[in-house]
XYZ file of C-alpha atoms in Angstrom:
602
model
C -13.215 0.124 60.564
C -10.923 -3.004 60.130
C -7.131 -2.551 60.144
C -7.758 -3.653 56.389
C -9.888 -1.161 55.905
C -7.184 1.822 55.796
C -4.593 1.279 53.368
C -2.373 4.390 54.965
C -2.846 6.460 57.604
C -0.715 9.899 58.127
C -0.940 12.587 60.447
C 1.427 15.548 60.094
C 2.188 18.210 62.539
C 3.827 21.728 61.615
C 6.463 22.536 63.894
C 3.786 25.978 65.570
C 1.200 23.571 65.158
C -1.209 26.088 62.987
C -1.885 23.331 60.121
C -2.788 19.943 60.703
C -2.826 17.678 57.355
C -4.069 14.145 57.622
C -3.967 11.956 54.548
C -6.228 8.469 54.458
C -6.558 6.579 51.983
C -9.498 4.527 52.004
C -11.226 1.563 49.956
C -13.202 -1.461 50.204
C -16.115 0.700 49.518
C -15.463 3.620 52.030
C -14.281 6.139 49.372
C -11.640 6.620 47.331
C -8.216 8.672 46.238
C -6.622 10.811 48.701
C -8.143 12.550 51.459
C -6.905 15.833 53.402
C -8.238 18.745 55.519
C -6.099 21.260 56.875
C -6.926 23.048 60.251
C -5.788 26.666 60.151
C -4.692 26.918 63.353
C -6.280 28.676 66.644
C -6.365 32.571 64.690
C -7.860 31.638 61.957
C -5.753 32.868 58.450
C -2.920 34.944 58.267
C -4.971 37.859 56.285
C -7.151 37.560 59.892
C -4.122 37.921 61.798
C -2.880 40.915 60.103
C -6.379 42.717 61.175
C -7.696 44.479 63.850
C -7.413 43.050 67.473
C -11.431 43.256 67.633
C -11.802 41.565 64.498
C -9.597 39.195 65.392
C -11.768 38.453 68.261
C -14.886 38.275 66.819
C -13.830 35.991 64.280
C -12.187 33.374 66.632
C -15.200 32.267 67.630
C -16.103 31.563 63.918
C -16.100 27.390 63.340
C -12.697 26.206 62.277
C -12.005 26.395 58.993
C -11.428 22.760 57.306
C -10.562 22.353 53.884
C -10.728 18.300 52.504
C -12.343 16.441 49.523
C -15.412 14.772 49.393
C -15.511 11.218 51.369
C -18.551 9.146 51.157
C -18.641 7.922 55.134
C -22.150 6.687 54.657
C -21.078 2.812 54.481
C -19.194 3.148 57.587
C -20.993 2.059 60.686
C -22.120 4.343 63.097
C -19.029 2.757 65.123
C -16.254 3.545 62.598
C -18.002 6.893 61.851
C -17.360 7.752 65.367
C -13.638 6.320 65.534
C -12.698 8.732 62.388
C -14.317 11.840 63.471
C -12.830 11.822 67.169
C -9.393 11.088 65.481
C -10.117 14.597 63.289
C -11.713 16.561 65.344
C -10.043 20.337 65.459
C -9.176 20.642 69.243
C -6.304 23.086 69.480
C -2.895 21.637 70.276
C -1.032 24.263 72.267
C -0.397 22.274 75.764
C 3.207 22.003 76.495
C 5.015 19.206 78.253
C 5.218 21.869 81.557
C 1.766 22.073 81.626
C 1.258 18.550 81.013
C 3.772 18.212 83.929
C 1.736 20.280 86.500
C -1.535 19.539 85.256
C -0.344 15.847 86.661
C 1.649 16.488 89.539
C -1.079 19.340 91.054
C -4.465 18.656 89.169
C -5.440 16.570 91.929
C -4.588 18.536 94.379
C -8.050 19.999 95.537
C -10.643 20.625 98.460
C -10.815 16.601 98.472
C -7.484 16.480 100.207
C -7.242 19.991 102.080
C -10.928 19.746 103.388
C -12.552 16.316 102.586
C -9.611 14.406 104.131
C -10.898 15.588 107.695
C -14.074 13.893 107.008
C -12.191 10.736 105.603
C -10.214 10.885 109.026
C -13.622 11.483 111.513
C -15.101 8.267 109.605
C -12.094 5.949 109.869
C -9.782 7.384 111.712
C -5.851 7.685 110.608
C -4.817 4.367 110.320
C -8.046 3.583 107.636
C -7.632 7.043 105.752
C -3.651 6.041 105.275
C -5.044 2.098 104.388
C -7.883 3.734 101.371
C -5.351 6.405 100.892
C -3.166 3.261 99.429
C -5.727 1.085 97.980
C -6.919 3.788 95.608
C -3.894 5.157 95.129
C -2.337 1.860 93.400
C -5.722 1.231 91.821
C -5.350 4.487 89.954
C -1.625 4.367 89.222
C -2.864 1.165 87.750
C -5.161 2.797 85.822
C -3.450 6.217 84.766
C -0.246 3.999 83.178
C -2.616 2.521 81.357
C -4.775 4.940 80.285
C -1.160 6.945 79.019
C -0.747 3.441 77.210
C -3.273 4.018 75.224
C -3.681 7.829 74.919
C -0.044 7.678 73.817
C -0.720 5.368 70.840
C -4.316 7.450 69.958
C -4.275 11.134 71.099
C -7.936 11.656 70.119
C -10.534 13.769 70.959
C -12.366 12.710 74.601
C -9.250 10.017 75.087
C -10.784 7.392 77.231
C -14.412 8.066 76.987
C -13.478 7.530 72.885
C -11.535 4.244 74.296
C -14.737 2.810 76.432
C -16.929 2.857 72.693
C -13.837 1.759 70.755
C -12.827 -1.188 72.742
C -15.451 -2.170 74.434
C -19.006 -0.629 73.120
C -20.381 2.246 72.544
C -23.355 1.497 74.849
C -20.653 1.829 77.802
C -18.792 4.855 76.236
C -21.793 6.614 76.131
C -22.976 5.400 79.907
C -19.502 5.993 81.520
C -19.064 9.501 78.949
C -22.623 10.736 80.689
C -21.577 10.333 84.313
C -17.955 11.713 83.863
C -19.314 14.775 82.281
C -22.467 14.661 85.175
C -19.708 14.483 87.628
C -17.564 17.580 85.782
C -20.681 19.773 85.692
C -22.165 19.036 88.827
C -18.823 19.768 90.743
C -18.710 23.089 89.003
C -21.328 25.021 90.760
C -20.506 23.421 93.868
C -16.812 24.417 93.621
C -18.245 28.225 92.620
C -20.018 27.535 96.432
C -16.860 26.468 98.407
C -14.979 29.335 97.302
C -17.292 31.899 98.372
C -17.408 30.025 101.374
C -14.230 29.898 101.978
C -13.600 33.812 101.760
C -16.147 33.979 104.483
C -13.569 32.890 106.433
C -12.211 36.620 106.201
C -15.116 38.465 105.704
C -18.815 37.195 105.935
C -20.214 40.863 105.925
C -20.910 40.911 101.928
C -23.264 38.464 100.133
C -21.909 35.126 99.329
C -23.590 35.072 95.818
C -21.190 38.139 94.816
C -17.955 36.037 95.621
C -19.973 33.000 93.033
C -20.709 35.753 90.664
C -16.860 37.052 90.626
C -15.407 33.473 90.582
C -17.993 32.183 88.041
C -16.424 35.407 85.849
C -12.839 34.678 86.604
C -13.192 31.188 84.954
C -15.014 32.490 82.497
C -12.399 34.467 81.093
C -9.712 32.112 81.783
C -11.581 29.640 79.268
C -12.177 32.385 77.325
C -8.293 31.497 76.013
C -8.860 28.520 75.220
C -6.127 25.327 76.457
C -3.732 27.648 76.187
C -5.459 29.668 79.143
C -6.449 26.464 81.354
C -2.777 25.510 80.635
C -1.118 28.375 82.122
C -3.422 28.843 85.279
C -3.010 25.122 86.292
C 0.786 25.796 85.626
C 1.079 28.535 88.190
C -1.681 27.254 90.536
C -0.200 23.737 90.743
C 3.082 24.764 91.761
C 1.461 26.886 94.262
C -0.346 24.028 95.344
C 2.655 22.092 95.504
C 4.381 24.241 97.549
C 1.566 24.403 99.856
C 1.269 20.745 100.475
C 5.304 20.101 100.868
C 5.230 22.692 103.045
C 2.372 21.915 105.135
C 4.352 18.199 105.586
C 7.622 19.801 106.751
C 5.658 21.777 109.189
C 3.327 18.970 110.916
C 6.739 16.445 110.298
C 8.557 19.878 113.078
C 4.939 19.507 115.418
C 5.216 16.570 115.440
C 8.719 15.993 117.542
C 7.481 19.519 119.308
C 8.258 22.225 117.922
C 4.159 23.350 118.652
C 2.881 24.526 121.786
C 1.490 21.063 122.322
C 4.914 19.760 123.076
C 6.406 16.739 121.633
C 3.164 14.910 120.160
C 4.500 12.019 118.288
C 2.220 8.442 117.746
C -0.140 9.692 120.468
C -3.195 10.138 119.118
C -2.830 6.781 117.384
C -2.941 5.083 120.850
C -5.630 7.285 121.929
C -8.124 7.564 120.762
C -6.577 5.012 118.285
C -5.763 3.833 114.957
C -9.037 2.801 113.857
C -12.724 4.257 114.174
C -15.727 2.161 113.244
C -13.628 -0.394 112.417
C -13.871 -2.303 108.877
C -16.907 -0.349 107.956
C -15.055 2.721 108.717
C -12.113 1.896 106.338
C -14.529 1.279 103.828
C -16.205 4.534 104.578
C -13.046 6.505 103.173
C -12.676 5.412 99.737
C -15.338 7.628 98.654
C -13.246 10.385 100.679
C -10.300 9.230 98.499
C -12.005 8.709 94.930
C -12.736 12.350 95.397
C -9.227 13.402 96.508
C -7.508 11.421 93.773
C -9.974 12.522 91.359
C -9.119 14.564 88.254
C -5.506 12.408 87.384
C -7.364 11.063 84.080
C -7.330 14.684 83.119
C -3.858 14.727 82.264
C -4.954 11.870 79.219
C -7.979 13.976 78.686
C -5.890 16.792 77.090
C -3.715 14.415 74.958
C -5.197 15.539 71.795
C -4.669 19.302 72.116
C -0.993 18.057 73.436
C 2.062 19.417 71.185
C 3.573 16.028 71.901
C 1.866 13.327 73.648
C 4.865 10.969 72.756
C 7.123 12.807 74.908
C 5.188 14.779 77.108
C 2.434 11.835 78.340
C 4.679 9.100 79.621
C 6.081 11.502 81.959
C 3.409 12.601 83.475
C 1.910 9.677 83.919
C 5.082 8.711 85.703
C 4.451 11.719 87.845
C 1.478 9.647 89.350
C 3.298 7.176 91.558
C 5.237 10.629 93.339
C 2.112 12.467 93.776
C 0.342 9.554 95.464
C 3.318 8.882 97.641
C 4.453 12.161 98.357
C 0.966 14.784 99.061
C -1.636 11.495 100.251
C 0.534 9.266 101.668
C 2.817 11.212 103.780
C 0.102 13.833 104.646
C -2.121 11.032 105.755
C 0.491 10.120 107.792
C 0.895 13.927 109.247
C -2.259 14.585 109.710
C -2.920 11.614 111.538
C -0.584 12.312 113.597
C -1.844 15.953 114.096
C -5.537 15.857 114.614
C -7.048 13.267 116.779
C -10.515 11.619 114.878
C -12.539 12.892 117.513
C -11.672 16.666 116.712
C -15.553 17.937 116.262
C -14.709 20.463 113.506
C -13.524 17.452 111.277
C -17.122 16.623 111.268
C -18.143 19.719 109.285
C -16.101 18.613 106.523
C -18.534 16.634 105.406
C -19.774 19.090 102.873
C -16.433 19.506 102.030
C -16.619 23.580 101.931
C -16.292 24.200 105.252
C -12.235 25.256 105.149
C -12.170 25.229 109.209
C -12.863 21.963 108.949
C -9.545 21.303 107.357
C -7.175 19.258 108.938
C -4.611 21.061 107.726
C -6.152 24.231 109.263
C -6.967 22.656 112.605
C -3.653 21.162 112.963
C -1.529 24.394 113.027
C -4.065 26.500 114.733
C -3.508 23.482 117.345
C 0.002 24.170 116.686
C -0.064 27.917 117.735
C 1.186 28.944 114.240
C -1.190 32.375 114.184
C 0.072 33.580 110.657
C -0.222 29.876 108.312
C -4.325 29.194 109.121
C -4.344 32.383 106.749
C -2.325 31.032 104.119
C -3.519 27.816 104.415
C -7.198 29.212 103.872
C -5.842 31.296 100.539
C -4.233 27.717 99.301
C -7.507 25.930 99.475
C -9.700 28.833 98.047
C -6.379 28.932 94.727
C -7.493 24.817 95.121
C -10.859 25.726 94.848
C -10.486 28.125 91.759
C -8.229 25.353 90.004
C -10.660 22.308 90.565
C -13.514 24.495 89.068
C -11.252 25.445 86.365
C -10.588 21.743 86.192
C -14.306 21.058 85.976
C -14.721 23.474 83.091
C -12.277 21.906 81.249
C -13.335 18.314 81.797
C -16.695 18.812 81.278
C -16.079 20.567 77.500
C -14.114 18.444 76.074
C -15.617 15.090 77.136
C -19.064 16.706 75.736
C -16.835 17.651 72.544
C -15.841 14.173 72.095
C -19.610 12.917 73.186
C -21.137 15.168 70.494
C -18.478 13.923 67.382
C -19.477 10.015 68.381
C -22.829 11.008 67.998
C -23.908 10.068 71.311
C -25.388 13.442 72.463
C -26.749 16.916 70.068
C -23.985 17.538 67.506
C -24.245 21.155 68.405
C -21.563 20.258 71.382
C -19.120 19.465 69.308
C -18.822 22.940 68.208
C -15.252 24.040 67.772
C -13.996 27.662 66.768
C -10.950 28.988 65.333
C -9.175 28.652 68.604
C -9.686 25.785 69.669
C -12.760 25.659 71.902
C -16.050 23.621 72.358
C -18.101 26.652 72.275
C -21.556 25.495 72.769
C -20.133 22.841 75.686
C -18.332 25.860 77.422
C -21.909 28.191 77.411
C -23.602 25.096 78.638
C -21.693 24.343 81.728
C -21.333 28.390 82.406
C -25.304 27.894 82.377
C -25.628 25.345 84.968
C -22.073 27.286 86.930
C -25.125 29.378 87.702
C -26.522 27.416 90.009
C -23.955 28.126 92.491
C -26.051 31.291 92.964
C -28.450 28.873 95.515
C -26.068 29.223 97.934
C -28.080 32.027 99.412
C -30.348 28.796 99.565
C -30.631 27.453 103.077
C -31.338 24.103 101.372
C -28.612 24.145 99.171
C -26.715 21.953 100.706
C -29.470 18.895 100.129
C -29.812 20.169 96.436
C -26.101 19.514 95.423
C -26.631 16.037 97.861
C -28.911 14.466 95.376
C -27.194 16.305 91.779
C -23.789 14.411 93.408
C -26.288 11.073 93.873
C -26.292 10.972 90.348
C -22.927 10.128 89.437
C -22.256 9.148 93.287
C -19.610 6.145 92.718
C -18.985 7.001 88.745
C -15.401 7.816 89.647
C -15.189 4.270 90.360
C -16.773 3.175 87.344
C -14.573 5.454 85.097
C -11.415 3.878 86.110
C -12.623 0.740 86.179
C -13.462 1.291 82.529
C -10.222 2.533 82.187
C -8.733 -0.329 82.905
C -10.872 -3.022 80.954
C -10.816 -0.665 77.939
C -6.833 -1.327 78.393
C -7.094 -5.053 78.664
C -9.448 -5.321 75.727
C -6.909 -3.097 73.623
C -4.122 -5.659 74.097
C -6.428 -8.735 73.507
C -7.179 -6.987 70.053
C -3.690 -6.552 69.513
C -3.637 -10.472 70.329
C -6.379 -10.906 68.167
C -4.711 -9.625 65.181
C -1.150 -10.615 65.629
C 0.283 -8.033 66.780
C 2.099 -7.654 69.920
C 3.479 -4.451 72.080
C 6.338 -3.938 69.689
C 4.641 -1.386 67.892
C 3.104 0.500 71.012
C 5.191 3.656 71.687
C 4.811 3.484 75.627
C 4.021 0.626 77.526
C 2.212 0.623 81.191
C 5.442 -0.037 83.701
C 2.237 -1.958 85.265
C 1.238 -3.934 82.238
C -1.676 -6.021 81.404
C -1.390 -7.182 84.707
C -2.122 -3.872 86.420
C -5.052 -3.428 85.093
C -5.972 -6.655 86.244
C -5.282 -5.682 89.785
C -6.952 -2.124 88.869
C -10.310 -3.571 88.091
C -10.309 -6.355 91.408
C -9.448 -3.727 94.023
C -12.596 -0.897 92.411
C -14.634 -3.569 92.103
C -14.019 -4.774 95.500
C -14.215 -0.839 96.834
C -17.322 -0.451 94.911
C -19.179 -3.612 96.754
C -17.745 -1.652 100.322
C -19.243 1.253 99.334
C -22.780 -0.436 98.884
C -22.274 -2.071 102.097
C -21.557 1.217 104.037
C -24.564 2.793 102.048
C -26.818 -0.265 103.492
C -25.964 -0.096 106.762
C -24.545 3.793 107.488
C -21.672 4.079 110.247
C -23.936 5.040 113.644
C -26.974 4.857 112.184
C -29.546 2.008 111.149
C -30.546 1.330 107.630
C -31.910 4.548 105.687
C -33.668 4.560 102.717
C -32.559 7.979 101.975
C -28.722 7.468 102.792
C -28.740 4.636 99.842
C -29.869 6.274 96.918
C -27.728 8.984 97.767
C -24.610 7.044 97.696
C -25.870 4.732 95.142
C -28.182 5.904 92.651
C -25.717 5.644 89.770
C -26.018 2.396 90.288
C -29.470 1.486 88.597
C -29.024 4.843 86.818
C -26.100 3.055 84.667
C -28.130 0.118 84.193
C -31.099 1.955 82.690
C -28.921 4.471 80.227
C -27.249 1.182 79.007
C -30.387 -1.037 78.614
C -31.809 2.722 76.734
C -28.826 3.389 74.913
C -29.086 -0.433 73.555
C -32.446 -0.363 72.336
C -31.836 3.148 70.757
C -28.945 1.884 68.691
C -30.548 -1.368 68.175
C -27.176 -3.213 69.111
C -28.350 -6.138 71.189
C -26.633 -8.213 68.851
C -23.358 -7.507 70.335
C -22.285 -7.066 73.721
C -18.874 -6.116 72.902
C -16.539 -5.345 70.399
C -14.401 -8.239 69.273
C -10.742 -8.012 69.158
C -10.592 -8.762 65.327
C -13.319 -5.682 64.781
C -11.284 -3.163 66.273
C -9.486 -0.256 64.943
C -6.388 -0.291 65.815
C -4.843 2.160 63.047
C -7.022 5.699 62.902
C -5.267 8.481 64.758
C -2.369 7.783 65.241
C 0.245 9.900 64.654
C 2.780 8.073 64.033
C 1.788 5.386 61.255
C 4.629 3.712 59.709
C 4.552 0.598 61.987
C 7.578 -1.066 60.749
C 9.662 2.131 61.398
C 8.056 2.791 64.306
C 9.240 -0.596 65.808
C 12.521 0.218 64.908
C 12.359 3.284 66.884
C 11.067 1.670 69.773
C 13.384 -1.468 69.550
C 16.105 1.338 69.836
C 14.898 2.822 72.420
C 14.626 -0.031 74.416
C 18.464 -1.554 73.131
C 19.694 2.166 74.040
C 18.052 1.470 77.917
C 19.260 -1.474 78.339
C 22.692 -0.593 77.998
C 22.197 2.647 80.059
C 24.042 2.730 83.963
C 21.206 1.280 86.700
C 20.252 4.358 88.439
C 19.228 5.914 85.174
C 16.991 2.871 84.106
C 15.739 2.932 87.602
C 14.915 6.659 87.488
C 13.603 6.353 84.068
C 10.896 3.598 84.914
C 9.794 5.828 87.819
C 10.130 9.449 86.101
């Protein structure tokens, strides 16, 4: 689907978002005349909202009702076919800019930093946890400005894992799309795990499969309201979280000069037992401790097409990145450094990541003598819990949605009712939720080791892709002669970013292989390898499969004078559009300093 190949594109939003009308005109042998659907919304009809509440109900789970003319799509290539149905597909569009807010300022915020950081700090000790801390933290601003670039300009079902087949291939969109959901689903069950773990921390007299079974229900029903539902949770659990985490910093910041029973405690436990542990191999040894406290900050672009208003409501919170990596990992790297010494033995049990007294937040004020915050700090992590398993749910659904309209997986996933929901990708992930039921399993633990092997370092890979999908969307804009001008928000990082993005994963990826060949303490294991690398190969062989099944060894990649740079966007006169954004830009310019300065950053 050439930019010649659409004559006009419009998409048109009512004001309470419960009609959607697209109008593309198409020729050069893809159709003809004038083409529009209309999506009625997340209740369906008005006559259906008149009815009975049960009705109601029962009929919202009824396929969305879409109303357009006949277009023969059968001379479109299996590529373009996929461009124009992720840019139609009926997600619901009900997220608010608050949500969108919190969603990016707390959807991060999980057991990765409350629990896995102790096992990032036992590795490396504090000076290498605050060193990966910043590493992947300006990789993945990097790589969250530009993913807002680009989910600014094309708010589309499954956002970047449409971007890896649209500017890349669709061999890697449907390798990286794979693992991310893997990673989702996988994490889903385990999070179901952690939280009935954690409330063993208050009572471990009842069954821990009746806490999975209660939690597995809660986010059941919270789905069960589609966006809208996932959008309000994260909104009350992230400031919660927040709170928690600012908190928790002005606390350790008053232990710290001795407020705690341990006197005045200061840089001690940097000189002994010191700044570093395992050296170079133990730095390297926390990035994977970091991927998976930084992970879930692509969500925020992940919901961009069920966004009121991506135009106003993405660029800000992808501004909100730079504050939440400086503000909740690098300053509470710094406190708990401070706090906990490396060779604190409970920090070892973190390793699973569920144990919550192997928090360092939790050992550092029971250290303290605070008796009243290990409590609270034990109910933040299980509300962490509950939100990254929400999280999961979420993730999981929609980039199987946006799998299932490219084709790449059964069509059945793509399933979406009257309001608003992947159906058939929500029962599917509640299926495998189930498996959180093994942790009556004494060998649960090694189960959930080898499901995580699968998509071990694909965190990595995703915003790596992230970033080259980026870079390959401005060369096509190069390609055709078109610049920036018409591109509604621009990465503060730029091309260049990305650039940097890609070097310092790739470089974090080859550490990680390192570490996996020769483990910290231990010789060379087998075992240890595949565990931390078996995505690896596993990438190699879906791509090499997915190539022969599409028969697309002709072309490696997509070049920049084939791509679509038109379909879904919402805003589609270009030459008015760069008048808007030459404004914009005119209007900056001649604001005071401090604003532009605060402006760039928020």
């Amino acid at each position: 689907m050439n930019k010649g190949d659409i004559e006009s594109s419009e998409l048109k939003y009512s004001p309470t978002m419960e009609a959607v009308e697209p109008h593309e005109t198409w020729k050069d042998g893809y159709g003809s005349g004038l083409r529009s659907f209309e999506f009625n919304g997340d209740e369906g009809s008005s006559d259906e909202e008149k009815g009975p509440l049960l009705r109601r109900f029962v009929d919202s789970f009824k396929p969305v009702q879409l109303e357009d003319d006949d277009v023969d799509l059968s001379q479109l290539t299996p590529l373009e076919r996929s461009i124009y149905a992720t840019a139609r597909h009926p997600l619901s569009r009900k997220l608010k800019s608050r949500h969108l807010q919190m969603i990016a300022i707390g959807g991060s915020i999980g057991t990765g930093l409350f629990v896995g950081s102790g096992y990032a700090l036992a590795s490396g000790g504090p000076a290498a946890i605050i060193i990966g801390y910043i590493l992947v933290g300006f990789a993945m601003f990097c790589m969250v400005c530009a993913l807002g670039e680009m989910s600014v300009q094309f708010p589309v079902s499954g956002s970047f894992n449409a971007f890896y087949s649209r500017f890349i291939d669709p061999s890697v969109g449907f390798v990286f799309g794979i693992l991310y959901a893997c990673s989702w689903v996988i994490s889903f069950p385990s999070e179901l795990i952690a939280c009935a773990i954690t409330v063993e921390y208050w009572n471990d007299s009842i069954s821990p499969a009746v806490w999975v079974a209660i939690f597995l229900a809660t986010v059941m029903v919270i789905n069960l309201f589609g966006v809208k539902g996932y959008g309000e949770v994260e909104f009350f659990l992230s400031i919660i979280k927040v709170l928690a985490v600012i908190g928790f910093i002005i606390c350790g910041i008053c232990l710290i000069c001795g407020a705690g029973n341990k006197g005045y405690i200061g840089g001690r436990y940097w000189h002994h037992p010191g700044a570093f542990n395992h050296g170079f191999k133990g730095v390297c040894s926390v990035f994977v401790s970091a991927a998976f406290s930084f992970g879930g900050c692509e969500l925020v672009a992940l919901a961009a097409a069920e966004t009121a208003n991506p135009k106003k409501s993405l660029p800000k919170a992808t501004k909100q990145v730079f504050w939440r990596i400086t503000i909740f990992y690098f300053l509470t790297a710094v406190v708990i450094g401070c706090l906990v010494p490396y060779t604190n033995k409970q920090l070892l049990n973190g390793s699973s990541s569920e144990d919550v007294t192997a928090s360092p937040f939790v050992i550092a004020i029971v250290n303290g003598g605070i008796k009243v915050l290990p409590d609270i700090m034990n109910a933040v992590v299980l509300i962490s819990v509950l939100s990254v398993g929400n999280s999961s749910v979420f993730g999981c659904s929609r980039t199987m949605a946006s799998l299932a309209v490219q084709g790449l997986i059964p069509r059945i996933f793509g399933y979406i009712d009257r309001s608003g929901r992947p159906l058939f990708s929500l029962i599917f992930i509640y299926l495998i939720g189930m498996l959180g039921f093994l942790v009556v399993n004494e060998n649960q633990g090694k189960v959930f080791t080898w499901f995580f092997s699968i998509c071990s370092l694909s965190s990595f890979f995703t915003w790596a892709g992230i970033c080259v999908a980026h870079i390959r969307f401005r060369w096509g804009l190069y390609a055709q002669g078109r610049s920036t001008e018409e591109v509604i928000f621009t990465s503060p990082m730029g091309v260049y970013g990305s650039y940097a993005g890609v070097t310092i994963l790739v470089l974090i990826v080859m550490g990680e292989v390192w570490v996996s060949i020769f483990p910290i303490g231990s010789p060379a294991d087998v075992v240890v390898f595949w565990q931390n690398c078996l995505s690896l190969p596993l990438m190699i062989v879906m791509w090499i499969a997915h190539k022969t099944y599409s028969r697309s060894w002709n072309r490696l990649y997509i070049r920049g004078e084939d791509m679509d740079l038109d379909t879904g966007r919402r805003e589609v006169d270009i030459e008015l559009l760069k008048q808007e954004i030459a404004d914009e830009k005119q209007a900056m310019r001649e604001s005071p300093l401090y604003y532009r300065i605060y402006r760039f950053w928020c």
